[in-house]
Structures are given as C-alpha cells and as structure tokens.
Amino acid sequence: APEALGLVSPVGRLAKTHLSGGGGQTEHSPPSAAGQQPGQPCHICGGKDQEHRLKVLFQVLDVNGDGGICVNDLTIGLKKLGVHRTEHELLKIVKAGDKDLDGQLDFEEFVHYLCDHEKKLRLVFKSLDRKNDGRIDSQEILQSLRDLGVHISEEQAEKILKSMDKNGTMTIDWNEWRDYHLLHPAGNIPEIILYWKHSTIFDVGDSLLVPDEFTAEEKQTGMLWRHLVAGAGAGAVSRTSTAPLDRLKVLMQVHGSRSKTMGGIIGGFTQMIREGGLRSLWRGNGINVIKIAPETAIKFMAYEQIKLLIGSNQETLGIGERLVAGSLAGAIAQSSIYPMEVLKTRLALGKTGQYTGMVNCAKHIFLKEGMAAFYKGYVPNMLGIIPYAGIDLAVYETLKNYWLQHFAKDSADPGVFVLLACGTTSSTCGQLSSYPLALVRTRMQAQATVEGAPQMTMTGLFRHIFRTEGLRGLYRGLAPNFMKVIPSVSISYVVYERLKVTMGAKSK
C-alpha cells in the first residue's frame, strides 16, 4: 500500500542526522548554488537552512567526492542511509536533473532538481490535506488511497502514517512529508496526475489518438464506461454542431482548386445551400456520429491490451509509452472503422439525391469500385497518426508541466480554462502537423467522384498537389478546420460534464 502513494524510506531524516552531527564544510564541500556567498539565503530554494540541508545531503551522496552525483553514487550513498531504490528510479532522478547531459548531477543541478521536486511534493501535500490544517492524518491517507483505487484497512493507514511520523503526534506535517519523500522520482506521484485525468476527452472533430488513463477502481465500478459513454455523447453533439464547417473543409480539400465559388468560407457555404438547402450542411454527419462509439471502445480496449504487452502494469504511463500505446491503439481503431471514414467523405461530397442513405452509398461504392475502394487513403491516414499523436501529446505534457512549475501554488488542480487551453492548443498543433496527410487521404477517398481526376498513389498525389497548387494546396480547407476547434472543444466539454453528472461519473 505505501507504494501506491510513492512512499520511500526517510532519506531526509537520515540526512538530518548527518547535519546535526556537525554538517560543517569538508574538503569536498560543494560550492553554493549559482556562486552565492556562504551564509546568504539560497535564491533558488530560499533560506540558508535549506541550502545547508541540501549541501549536507549532497556530501553524503557524493561518494567519491568529485563534486558530482552519478547513478552509482546514488546507489551507494542511499544504501548508507538505509534506502533502497531501483536502478530505473535512480536513472530517472539523474536524467531529470542532468541539464548539461554529462551523466551526473553537480550541486546546482542537484539543488534545482530537489527544489522542483519539493514544489511538486507540496502540491501533493496540499491535495492530501483535505482539512486544510497543515497536517495529514490516517483518515486522509485512507481516503486518498481509495481515490487511487487502493483499499486498505485503518490499521494499515495508521502504519503508513507512523512510518512518516517522527514526533509521535499521529499526524504528518510538511517537513515530515518532505523528508520522507526526498529523492523519489516526481513522475511516480499519481495524485498530481489525477487532476489532469480525463482532460484529453475533448472532441475537436478528429480522432483522439491517446486514450485517457483510468484507475482500477473506475474500471471495477463501471465508471470507465460511463466516462467513455459521456465522451462519445459529447463528441456526437459537438460534431453535429460543427458539421457544416467539417463538410466545408472536405469540399475545399477536394474541389477548392477547381471551383472559384469554393475559394472562401462564405462562397463555400453559399454554394452548399444553393445546391441542397440548409439540410445539406449536415450531409455525411450521421455516419460521422455513428462511428464515434465503436472507435472509442475499440481504441480503449486495444490501448489496455497494448499496455500489458509492452510490460507496463502502471495505471499512469510515461509519455513515451503513452505515445507508442496510443498510436498503435489509434491505428487498430482506425483500421476497424476506416470504411466508415470513406463513407463519410463520399456522403459529404455527394450531390442532392445522389444517395438515399448510408447503406445505399456503401452499396453504390461496392458495386462500382469493389471492396478496395473502402480503404482508399488508408496509408496516409495511418502515417498521419504518428505526427498527430506525438505532437499532440508532447505539447499537452509541455503545457501541463509549465503550468505546474510556474502557476500551481496552492493546488495542482488546473481548473477548466487551463485544461481547455492545453487541450485545444495541443490538438491544434497535432492537426497542423498531420494536415497534408489528411488532405491527401481525403483526395484519395474522393478520386472516383471527381470527373477527370487521375487515380494516383499517395506519393504521386503529393507531387501533383505541390506542383500544381504549391505548398498552400496541401493546407487547403485549413481555415474552416481551425474555425471549428474552439466551438468543438467548448461544446464537447459542457456536454461531457453534464452527461457525467447525469450518469453519476464524477471526476475525482
């Protein structure tokens, strides 16, 4: 149970034993951070006591006295303090703090790493301190572990508390908490991550490729499926609300270079209404909504299985693992429902009366072009997953970490607007990176419907577009695509929150 909260042996307490035993300068004593004079307050961590505490700990861990701490130093130094850490965890500590990439931490890097780490620990401490009295008791530990899907007895909670409680008060203050968790990789603290869960559920009209993380408790109680159903419902409403912009994007991607009236937003809408009336603005939206549910379910199930295959039993994956698992899960889900993508494009491009419905459109394609037509554009679609998922996830993690480091003071909870801003920005960057592949995919799906259009391969179509339309041609239809991002995310969020409340799937 202690591992669920990331609890480690009391490094800080043992380090303080060394400090109280003298703690003065030695021949290997490291310099002050950033060249500051001895006795002055540490400008990084604040206070000469803090700096002195870190100096003493650095001396203990710098086993060979060369002014740097490597993985081997940490292994030996922590064993001296009675602490065992795995090599993987020690590597994470060194990698996180090693700014000059020399494989070890000098004193300044050590100070920066621990101060940043302590800031995150303070956020976790405040999150656990539900009574806001500056102390954590056994009931607060018990409830926090339950929120993480770990059920323990009151006796076990008291045992965890006693392992950190140094003064016998049966509560933990900030100093006890900090000292107990010193030199534990910050990425393994699940409580901070809980505040950012379910934040990638926002729908921007395109496939979300990296599924959310869910705790064991959410999986066992059915909360998982309530979240997924709420997300699918929110996606259906948001896509229906922005369907006219989505259809305009498809028409501009395929016909924009040939039609003068399709050259702008107003002209495109005017042409659609003139051809089929207001109802035509939503042509192809039905299949777009129908495919959300199976795609979401397949993606999540594939994601869970891939996590097991790559050997991770953690509920929270690292960014690299999430990218690999999410991209593969997205590829599997897209492969399963790809014929529906082709149907959506054909229906969006269809003229009034051309098809009586989805079944009629599918039958028409099968009889005229064969089964292979349902997988036209499949290759660029799959290739687009890698830059989309990679950039979307990387930007989101960067923005999240920036907010935690610069703006999180009393709580790790970012609030609605921060989540919306992070989700919108990261998804927009992801779409921008993969847009040329999405355009080529749509052109390939639509080749048979355009009179006189040659049947080209992916590379041939890329060269043709670049030669005849220039770089701008690869981003045709981008304006309506971006116009729908903010309303899509906003509508999706509002509906998602309402559906969660209705179905009793409240976020932690």
Coordinates of C-alpha atoms in Angstrom, one line a residue:
A1 CA 0.0 0.0 0.0
P2 CA 2.7 2.6 0.7
E3 CA 4.0 2.2 -2.9
A4 CA 0.6 3.4 -4.2
L5 CA 1.5 6.9 -2.8
G6 CA 5.1 6.6 -3.9
L7 CA 6.3 6.4 -0.3
V8 CA 10.0 5.8 0.2
S9 CA 12.4 5.5 3.2
P10 CA 13.1 8.6 5.2
V11 CA 16.1 10.0 3.4
G12 CA 15.6 13.4 4.8
R13 CA 15.5 12.3 8.4
L14 CA 18.7 10.3 8.0
A15 CA 20.4 13.2 6.2
K16 CA 19.4 15.5 9.1
T17 CA 21.2 13.1 11.4
H18 CA 24.4 13.9 9.5
L19 CA 23.5 17.6 9.6
S20 CA 23.1 17.6 13.4
G21 CA 26.3 15.7 13.7
G22 CA 28.3 18.7 12.5
G23 CA 27.3 19.4 8.9
G24 CA 30.2 21.8 8.5
Q25 CA 32.4 22.3 5.4
T26 CA 34.6 19.4 4.4
E27 CA 37.4 19.3 1.9
H28 CA 34.8 18.1 -0.7
S29 CA 32.2 20.6 0.3
P30 CA 30.3 21.7 -2.8
P31 CA 30.1 25.4 -3.8
S32 CA 27.0 27.4 -3.1
A33 CA 24.3 27.4 -5.8
A34 CA 24.9 29.8 -8.7
G35 CA 28.0 31.2 -7.0
Q36 CA 26.2 32.7 -3.9
Q37 CA 28.2 33.6 -0.8
P38 CA 28.1 31.3 2.2
G39 CA 25.6 32.3 4.8
Q40 CA 23.3 34.1 2.3
P41 CA 19.8 32.9 1.6
C42 CA 19.6 30.4 -1.3
H43 CA 17.9 32.3 -4.1
I44 CA 16.6 29.0 -5.6
C45 CA 15.2 27.3 -2.5
G46 CA 15.0 30.2 0.0
G47 CA 16.9 30.3 3.2
K48 CA 20.4 29.3 4.3
D49 CA 19.0 26.4 6.4
Q50 CA 17.5 24.9 3.3
E51 CA 20.8 25.3 1.4
H52 CA 22.8 23.9 4.3
R53 CA 20.5 20.8 4.4
L54 CA 20.9 20.2 0.7
K55 CA 24.7 20.7 1.0
V56 CA 25.0 18.0 3.7
L57 CA 22.8 15.6 1.7
F58 CA 24.9 16.2 -1.4
Q59 CA 28.1 15.4 0.6
V60 CA 26.6 12.2 1.8
L61 CA 25.6 11.1 -1.7
D62 CA 28.8 12.3 -3.5
V63 CA 30.5 9.1 -2.5
N64 CA 33.8 9.6 -4.4
G65 CA 33.9 13.4 -3.6
D66 CA 34.3 14.5 -7.2
G67 CA 31.6 17.2 -7.0
G68 CA 29.1 15.2 -9.0
I69 CA 26.4 12.5 -8.2
C70 CA 26.0 9.7 -10.7
V71 CA 23.8 6.6 -10.6
N72 CA 26.5 4.6 -8.8
D73 CA 27.0 7.3 -6.2
L74 CA 23.2 7.4 -5.5
T75 CA 23.1 3.6 -5.2
I76 CA 26.0 3.5 -2.6
G77 CA 25.0 6.8 -0.9
L78 CA 21.4 5.8 -0.4
K79 CA 22.4 2.4 0.9
K80 CA 24.5 4.2 3.5
L81 CA 21.3 5.9 4.5
G82 CA 19.4 2.6 4.6
V83 CA 17.4 3.4 1.5
H84 CA 16.9 1.0 -1.5
R85 CA 15.9 2.4 -4.9
T86 CA 15.8 0.5 -8.2
E87 CA 18.3 1.4 -10.9
H88 CA 15.4 2.6 -13.1
E89 CA 14.3 5.0 -10.4
L90 CA 17.8 6.3 -9.9
L91 CA 18.3 6.8 -13.6
K92 CA 15.1 8.8 -13.7
I93 CA 16.4 11.1 -10.9
V94 CA 19.7 11.7 -12.7
K95 CA 18.1 12.2 -16.1
A96 CA 15.5 14.6 -14.7
G97 CA 18.2 16.9 -13.1
D98 CA 21.1 16.5 -15.6
K99 CA 20.9 19.7 -17.5
D100 CA 24.3 19.5 -19.2
L101 CA 23.9 15.9 -20.1
D102 CA 27.2 14.7 -18.5
G103 CA 25.6 11.8 -16.8
Q104 CA 25.8 13.2 -13.2
L105 CA 24.3 16.0 -11.1
D106 CA 26.6 18.8 -9.9
F107 CA 25.5 20.7 -6.8
E108 CA 23.5 23.3 -8.7
E109 CA 21.7 20.7 -10.7
F110 CA 21.1 18.8 -7.5
V111 CA 19.6 21.9 -5.9
H112 CA 17.4 22.7 -8.9
Y113 CA 16.1 19.1 -9.1
L114 CA 15.2 18.8 -5.4
C115 CA 13.6 22.3 -5.2
D116 CA 11.4 21.5 -8.2
H117 CA 10.7 18.1 -6.7
E118 CA 9.8 19.7 -3.4
K119 CA 7.4 22.1 -5.1
K120 CA 5.5 19.1 -6.6
L121 CA 5.5 17.4 -3.2
R122 CA 4.0 20.5 -1.7
L123 CA 1.2 20.4 -4.2
V124 CA 0.6 16.7 -3.3
F125 CA 0.7 17.5 0.4
K126 CA -2.0 20.3 -0.1
S127 CA -4.1 17.9 -2.1
L128 CA -4.0 15.2 0.6
D129 CA -4.6 17.8 3.4
R130 CA -8.3 17.8 3.0
K131 CA -9.0 19.6 6.2
N132 CA -6.5 22.3 5.2
D133 CA -5.0 22.3 8.7
G134 CA -1.3 21.8 7.6
R135 CA -1.3 18.2 8.7
I136 CA -2.3 14.8 7.2
D137 CA -3.9 12.2 9.4
S138 CA -4.7 8.5 8.8
Q139 CA -8.2 9.1 7.5
E140 CA -6.9 11.5 4.9
I141 CA -4.4 8.8 3.8
L142 CA -7.1 6.2 3.8
Q143 CA -9.4 8.4 1.6
S144 CA -6.6 9.4 -0.8
L145 CA -5.6 5.8 -1.4
R146 CA -9.3 4.9 -2.0
D147 CA -9.4 7.6 -4.6
L148 CA -6.5 5.9 -6.3
G149 CA -8.3 2.6 -6.3
V150 CA -6.3 1.1 -3.4
H151 CA -8.4 -0.2 -0.5
I152 CA -6.6 -0.7 2.9
S153 CA -7.7 -1.0 6.5
E154 CA -7.5 1.7 9.1
E155 CA -4.7 -0.2 10.8
Q156 CA -2.7 -0.2 7.5
A157 CA -3.3 3.5 7.1
E158 CA -2.0 4.1 10.6
K159 CA 1.1 2.0 9.8
I160 CA 1.8 4.2 6.8
L161 CA 1.4 7.3 8.9
K162 CA 3.7 6.0 11.7
S163 CA 6.4 5.3 9.2
M164 CA 6.5 9.1 8.4
D165 CA 5.5 10.5 11.9
K166 CA 8.7 11.4 13.7
N167 CA 7.3 13.3 16.7
G168 CA 4.6 10.8 17.7
T169 CA 1.6 13.1 17.0
M170 CA -0.1 10.6 14.7
T171 CA -0.2 13.3 12.0
I172 CA 2.3 14.3 9.3
D173 CA 3.4 17.9 8.9
W174 CA 5.0 19.4 5.8
N175 CA 8.6 18.8 7.0
E176 CA 7.9 15.1 7.8
W177 CA 6.2 14.6 4.4
R178 CA 9.0 16.3 2.5
D179 CA 11.8 14.5 4.3
Y180 CA 10.1 11.1 3.8
H181 CA 9.7 11.6 0.0
L182 CA 13.1 13.2 -0.7
L183 CA 14.8 11.7 -3.8
H184 CA 11.8 9.9 -5.2
P185 CA 11.2 10.4 -8.9
A186 CA 8.5 13.0 -9.2
G187 CA 6.9 11.3 -12.2
N188 CA 5.7 8.5 -10.0
I189 CA 3.4 10.7 -7.9
P190 CA -0.1 9.8 -9.0
E191 CA -2.0 12.4 -7.0
I192 CA -0.9 15.2 -9.2
I193 CA -1.8 13.3 -12.4
L194 CA -5.3 12.6 -11.1
Y195 CA -6.1 16.3 -11.5
W196 CA -5.2 16.1 -15.2
K197 CA -7.1 12.9 -16.0
H198 CA -9.9 12.8 -18.5
S199 CA -8.6 16.0 -20.0
T200 CA -8.0 14.6 -23.5
I201 CA -11.6 13.6 -23.9
F202 CA -12.4 16.9 -25.5
D203 CA -13.5 16.4 -29.1
V204 CA -12.2 18.6 -32.0
G205 CA -13.9 16.7 -34.8
D206 CA -10.9 14.4 -35.5
S207 CA -9.9 11.2 -34.0
L208 CA -8.3 11.5 -30.5
L209 CA -5.5 9.1 -30.6
V210 CA -4.2 8.8 -27.0
P211 CA -6.9 7.5 -24.6
D212 CA -7.3 8.6 -21.0
E213 CA -5.9 6.7 -18.0
F214 CA -8.4 5.1 -15.6
T215 CA -7.8 3.8 -12.1
A216 CA -8.5 0.2 -11.1
E217 CA -11.5 1.4 -9.1
E218 CA -13.0 3.2 -12.1
K219 CA -12.6 0.0 -14.2
Q220 CA -14.2 -2.2 -11.5
T221 CA -17.2 0.1 -10.6
G222 CA -18.2 0.8 -14.2
M223 CA -17.1 4.4 -14.1
L224 CA -14.8 3.8 -17.0
W225 CA -17.7 3.0 -19.4
R226 CA -19.7 6.0 -18.0
H227 CA -16.8 8.2 -18.9
L228 CA -16.5 6.7 -22.3
V229 CA -20.2 7.0 -23.0
A230 CA -20.2 10.6 -21.8
G231 CA -17.2 11.3 -24.1
A232 CA -19.0 9.6 -27.1
G233 CA -22.2 11.6 -26.4
A234 CA -20.2 14.8 -26.1
G235 CA -18.4 14.1 -29.3
A236 CA -21.7 13.4 -31.1
V237 CA -23.2 16.7 -30.0
S238 CA -20.0 18.7 -30.8
R239 CA -19.6 17.2 -34.2
T240 CA -23.2 17.8 -35.1
S241 CA -22.9 21.4 -34.0
T242 CA -19.8 22.0 -36.2
A243 CA -20.7 19.6 -39.1
P244 CA -21.2 22.5 -41.6
L245 CA -17.6 23.6 -41.1
D246 CA -16.5 20.0 -41.4
R247 CA -18.3 19.4 -44.7
L248 CA -16.9 22.7 -46.0
K249 CA -13.4 21.5 -45.1
V250 CA -13.9 18.3 -47.1
L251 CA -15.3 20.2 -50.1
M252 CA -12.4 22.7 -50.1
Q253 CA -9.9 19.9 -49.8
V254 CA -11.3 18.1 -52.9
H255 CA -12.7 20.9 -55.0
G256 CA -11.1 24.1 -53.8
S257 CA -8.5 24.2 -56.6
R258 CA -11.1 23.7 -59.3
S259 CA -14.0 25.8 -58.1
K260 CA -14.0 29.6 -57.9
T261 CA -17.0 29.7 -55.7
M262 CA -15.2 27.3 -53.2
G263 CA -12.4 29.7 -52.8
G264 CA -13.6 31.1 -49.5
I265 CA -15.7 30.4 -46.4
I266 CA -18.7 32.5 -47.5
G267 CA -18.6 31.2 -51.0
G268 CA -18.5 27.6 -49.9
F269 CA -21.5 27.9 -47.6
T270 CA -23.4 29.8 -50.3
Q271 CA -22.7 27.1 -52.8
M272 CA -23.8 24.3 -50.4
I273 CA -27.1 26.0 -49.5
R274 CA -27.8 26.8 -53.2
E275 CA -27.2 23.2 -54.2
G276 CA -29.1 21.4 -51.4
G277 CA -30.6 23.8 -48.9
L278 CA -29.8 24.2 -45.2
R279 CA -30.1 20.5 -44.6
S280 CA -27.2 19.8 -46.9
L281 CA -24.8 21.5 -44.5
W282 CA -25.1 18.3 -42.3
R283 CA -24.6 15.8 -45.2
G284 CA -22.3 13.0 -44.0
N285 CA -22.7 13.9 -40.3
G286 CA -24.8 10.8 -39.5
I287 CA -22.0 8.3 -40.3
N288 CA -19.5 10.7 -38.5
V289 CA -21.6 10.4 -35.3
I290 CA -22.2 6.7 -35.6
K291 CA -18.5 5.8 -35.8
I292 CA -17.6 7.6 -32.6
A293 CA -18.9 4.8 -30.2
P294 CA -17.2 1.8 -31.8
E295 CA -14.0 3.7 -32.5
T296 CA -13.8 4.9 -28.8
A297 CA -14.5 1.4 -27.4
I298 CA -12.0 -0.4 -29.8
K299 CA -9.3 2.2 -29.1
F300 CA -9.6 1.9 -25.4
M301 CA -9.7 -1.9 -25.3
A302 CA -6.7 -2.0 -27.7
Y303 CA -4.9 0.6 -25.5
E304 CA -5.3 -1.6 -22.4
Q305 CA -4.0 -4.7 -24.1
I306 CA -1.0 -2.9 -25.7
K307 CA -0.1 -1.6 -22.2
L308 CA 0.1 -5.1 -21.0
L309 CA 2.1 -6.2 -24.0
I310 CA 4.8 -3.5 -23.5
G311 CA 5.2 -4.7 -19.9
S312 CA 3.6 -1.8 -18.0
N313 CA 1.2 -2.6 -15.2
Q314 CA 1.2 1.1 -14.1
E315 CA -2.1 3.0 -14.3
T316 CA -0.1 6.0 -15.4
L317 CA 2.3 5.5 -18.3
G318 CA 5.3 7.6 -19.2
I319 CA 5.0 10.0 -22.2
G320 CA 7.0 7.6 -24.5
E321 CA 4.9 4.6 -23.5
R322 CA 1.7 6.6 -24.0
L323 CA 2.8 7.6 -27.4
V324 CA 3.5 4.1 -28.5
A325 CA 0.4 2.5 -27.0
G326 CA -1.8 5.4 -28.1
S327 CA -0.6 5.4 -31.7
L328 CA -1.0 1.6 -32.0
A329 CA -4.4 1.7 -30.4
G330 CA -5.4 4.5 -32.7
A331 CA -4.2 2.6 -35.8
I332 CA -6.2 -0.5 -34.7
A333 CA -9.3 1.5 -34.1
Q334 CA -9.0 3.4 -37.4
S335 CA -8.4 0.2 -39.3
S336 CA -11.6 -1.2 -37.8
I337 CA -13.8 1.7 -38.8
Y338 CA -12.0 3.0 -41.8
P339 CA -14.7 2.1 -44.3
M340 CA -17.0 4.4 -42.4
E341 CA -14.5 7.2 -42.9
V342 CA -14.7 6.7 -46.7
L343 CA -18.5 6.7 -46.5
K344 CA -18.4 9.9 -44.5
T345 CA -16.3 11.6 -47.2
R346 CA -18.4 10.3 -50.1
L347 CA -21.6 11.4 -48.4
A348 CA -20.2 14.9 -47.7
L349 CA -19.2 15.2 -51.3
G350 CA -22.4 13.8 -52.7
K351 CA -25.0 15.9 -54.5
T352 CA -28.6 16.2 -53.5
G353 CA -30.4 12.9 -54.4
Q354 CA -27.2 11.1 -55.3
Y355 CA -27.6 8.7 -52.4
T356 CA -30.7 7.8 -50.4
G357 CA -28.6 7.0 -47.3
M358 CA -25.5 5.3 -45.8
V359 CA -26.5 1.8 -47.0
N360 CA -27.2 3.0 -50.5
C361 CA -23.9 4.8 -50.7
A362 CA -22.0 1.8 -49.5
K363 CA -23.8 -0.5 -52.0
H364 CA -23.1 2.0 -54.8
I365 CA -19.3 2.1 -53.9
F366 CA -19.1 -1.7 -53.6
L367 CA -20.8 -2.4 -57.0
K368 CA -18.9 0.3 -58.9
E369 CA -15.4 0.2 -57.4
G370 CA -15.2 -3.0 -55.4
M371 CA -14.1 -3.7 -51.8
A372 CA -10.7 -2.0 -52.2
A373 CA -12.5 1.4 -52.5
F374 CA -13.4 1.3 -48.8
Y375 CA -9.7 1.5 -47.9
K376 CA -8.6 4.3 -50.3
G377 CA -6.4 6.7 -48.5
Y378 CA -5.6 4.2 -45.7
V379 CA -1.8 4.6 -45.9
P380 CA -1.7 8.4 -45.4
N381 CA -4.3 8.1 -42.7
M382 CA -2.1 5.6 -40.8
L383 CA 1.0 7.7 -41.3
G384 CA -0.8 10.8 -40.0
I385 CA -1.3 9.1 -36.7
I386 CA 2.4 9.3 -35.7
P387 CA 2.9 13.1 -36.0
Y388 CA -0.6 13.9 -34.7
A389 CA -0.4 11.7 -31.6
G390 CA 3.3 12.6 -31.0
I391 CA 2.9 16.4 -31.2
D392 CA -0.5 16.5 -29.5
L393 CA 0.8 14.5 -26.5
A394 CA 4.2 16.3 -26.4
V395 CA 2.6 19.8 -26.5
Y396 CA 0.0 18.8 -23.9
E397 CA 2.6 17.4 -21.5
T398 CA 4.8 20.5 -22.0
L399 CA 2.0 22.9 -21.3
K400 CA 0.9 20.9 -18.3
N401 CA 4.3 20.8 -16.8
Y402 CA 4.9 24.5 -17.5
W403 CA 1.6 25.4 -15.6
L404 CA 2.6 23.1 -12.7
Q405 CA 6.0 24.7 -12.4
H406 CA 5.0 28.4 -12.8
F407 CA 1.4 28.8 -11.7
A408 CA 0.5 25.9 -9.4
K409 CA 0.7 27.4 -5.9
D410 CA -1.9 26.1 -3.5
S411 CA -3.4 23.3 -5.6
A412 CA -2.4 21.0 -8.5
D413 CA -6.0 21.4 -9.9
P414 CA -5.5 23.4 -13.1
G415 CA -9.2 24.4 -13.5
V416 CA -11.5 24.3 -16.5
F417 CA -9.9 27.0 -18.6
V418 CA -6.3 25.7 -18.3
L419 CA -7.4 22.2 -19.3
L420 CA -9.4 23.6 -22.3
A421 CA -6.4 25.8 -23.3
C422 CA -3.9 23.0 -23.1
G423 CA -6.2 20.5 -24.9
T424 CA -7.1 23.0 -27.7
T425 CA -3.5 24.1 -28.3
S426 CA -2.0 20.6 -28.3
S427 CA -4.7 19.2 -30.6
T428 CA -4.4 22.2 -33.0
C429 CA -0.6 21.7 -33.2
G430 CA -1.2 18.0 -33.8
Q431 CA -3.7 18.7 -36.6
L432 CA -1.4 21.3 -38.2
S433 CA 1.5 18.8 -38.4
S434 CA -0.6 16.0 -40.0
Y435 CA -2.9 18.1 -42.1
P436 CA -1.2 17.5 -45.5
L437 CA -1.6 13.7 -44.9
A438 CA -5.2 14.2 -44.0
L439 CA -5.8 16.2 -47.2
V440 CA -4.2 13.5 -49.4
R441 CA -6.3 10.9 -47.6
T442 CA -9.5 12.8 -48.4
R443 CA -8.4 13.3 -52.0
M444 CA -7.7 9.6 -52.4
Q445 CA -11.1 8.7 -50.9
A446 CA -12.8 11.1 -53.3
Q447 CA -10.9 10.3 -56.5
A448 CA -13.7 8.3 -58.1
T449 CA -16.2 11.1 -57.6
V450 CA -14.2 13.8 -59.3
E451 CA -14.7 13.8 -63.1
G452 CA -11.4 13.7 -65.0
A453 CA -9.3 13.1 -61.8
P454 CA -6.5 10.6 -62.3
Q455 CA -6.3 7.7 -59.9
M456 CA -3.0 8.5 -58.2
T457 CA -0.9 6.9 -55.4
M458 CA -0.2 8.8 -52.2
T459 CA 3.3 9.9 -53.3
G460 CA 2.0 10.8 -56.8
L461 CA -0.8 12.9 -55.4
F462 CA 1.6 14.7 -53.1
R463 CA 3.8 15.6 -56.0
H464 CA 0.8 16.6 -58.2
I465 CA -0.7 18.9 -55.5
F466 CA 2.7 20.5 -54.8
R467 CA 3.4 21.0 -58.5
T468 CA 0.0 22.4 -59.4
E469 CA -1.1 24.2 -56.2
G470 CA 2.1 24.8 -54.3
L471 CA 2.6 24.3 -50.6
R472 CA -0.6 26.2 -50.0
G473 CA -2.5 23.4 -51.7
L474 CA -1.5 20.9 -49.0
Y475 CA -3.3 23.1 -46.4
R476 CA -6.5 23.8 -48.4
G477 CA -9.5 23.8 -46.1
L478 CA -7.4 24.6 -43.0
A479 CA -9.4 27.7 -42.2
P480 CA -12.8 26.0 -41.6
N481 CA -10.9 23.2 -39.8
F482 CA -9.5 25.6 -37.3
M483 CA -12.7 27.6 -37.0
K484 CA -14.4 24.5 -35.6
V485 CA -11.7 23.7 -32.9
I486 CA -12.8 26.2 -30.2
P487 CA -16.6 25.6 -30.5
S488 CA -16.0 21.8 -30.7
V489 CA -13.9 21.7 -27.6
S490 CA -16.2 24.1 -25.7
I491 CA -19.4 22.2 -26.6
S492 CA -17.8 18.9 -26.0
Y493 CA -16.7 19.9 -22.5
V494 CA -20.1 21.3 -21.5
V495 CA -22.0 18.2 -22.7
Y496 CA -19.4 15.9 -21.3
E497 CA -19.7 17.4 -17.8
R498 CA -23.5 17.3 -17.9
L499 CA -23.5 13.7 -19.1
K500 CA -21.1 12.7 -16.3
V501 CA -23.3 14.2 -13.7
T502 CA -26.4 12.6 -15.2
M503 CA -24.8 9.1 -15.3
G504 CA -23.0 9.6 -11.9
A505 CA -19.5 9.5 -13.3
K506 CA -18.0 12.4 -11.4
S507 CA -14.3 13.1 -11.7
K508 CA -12.1 12.8 -8.7

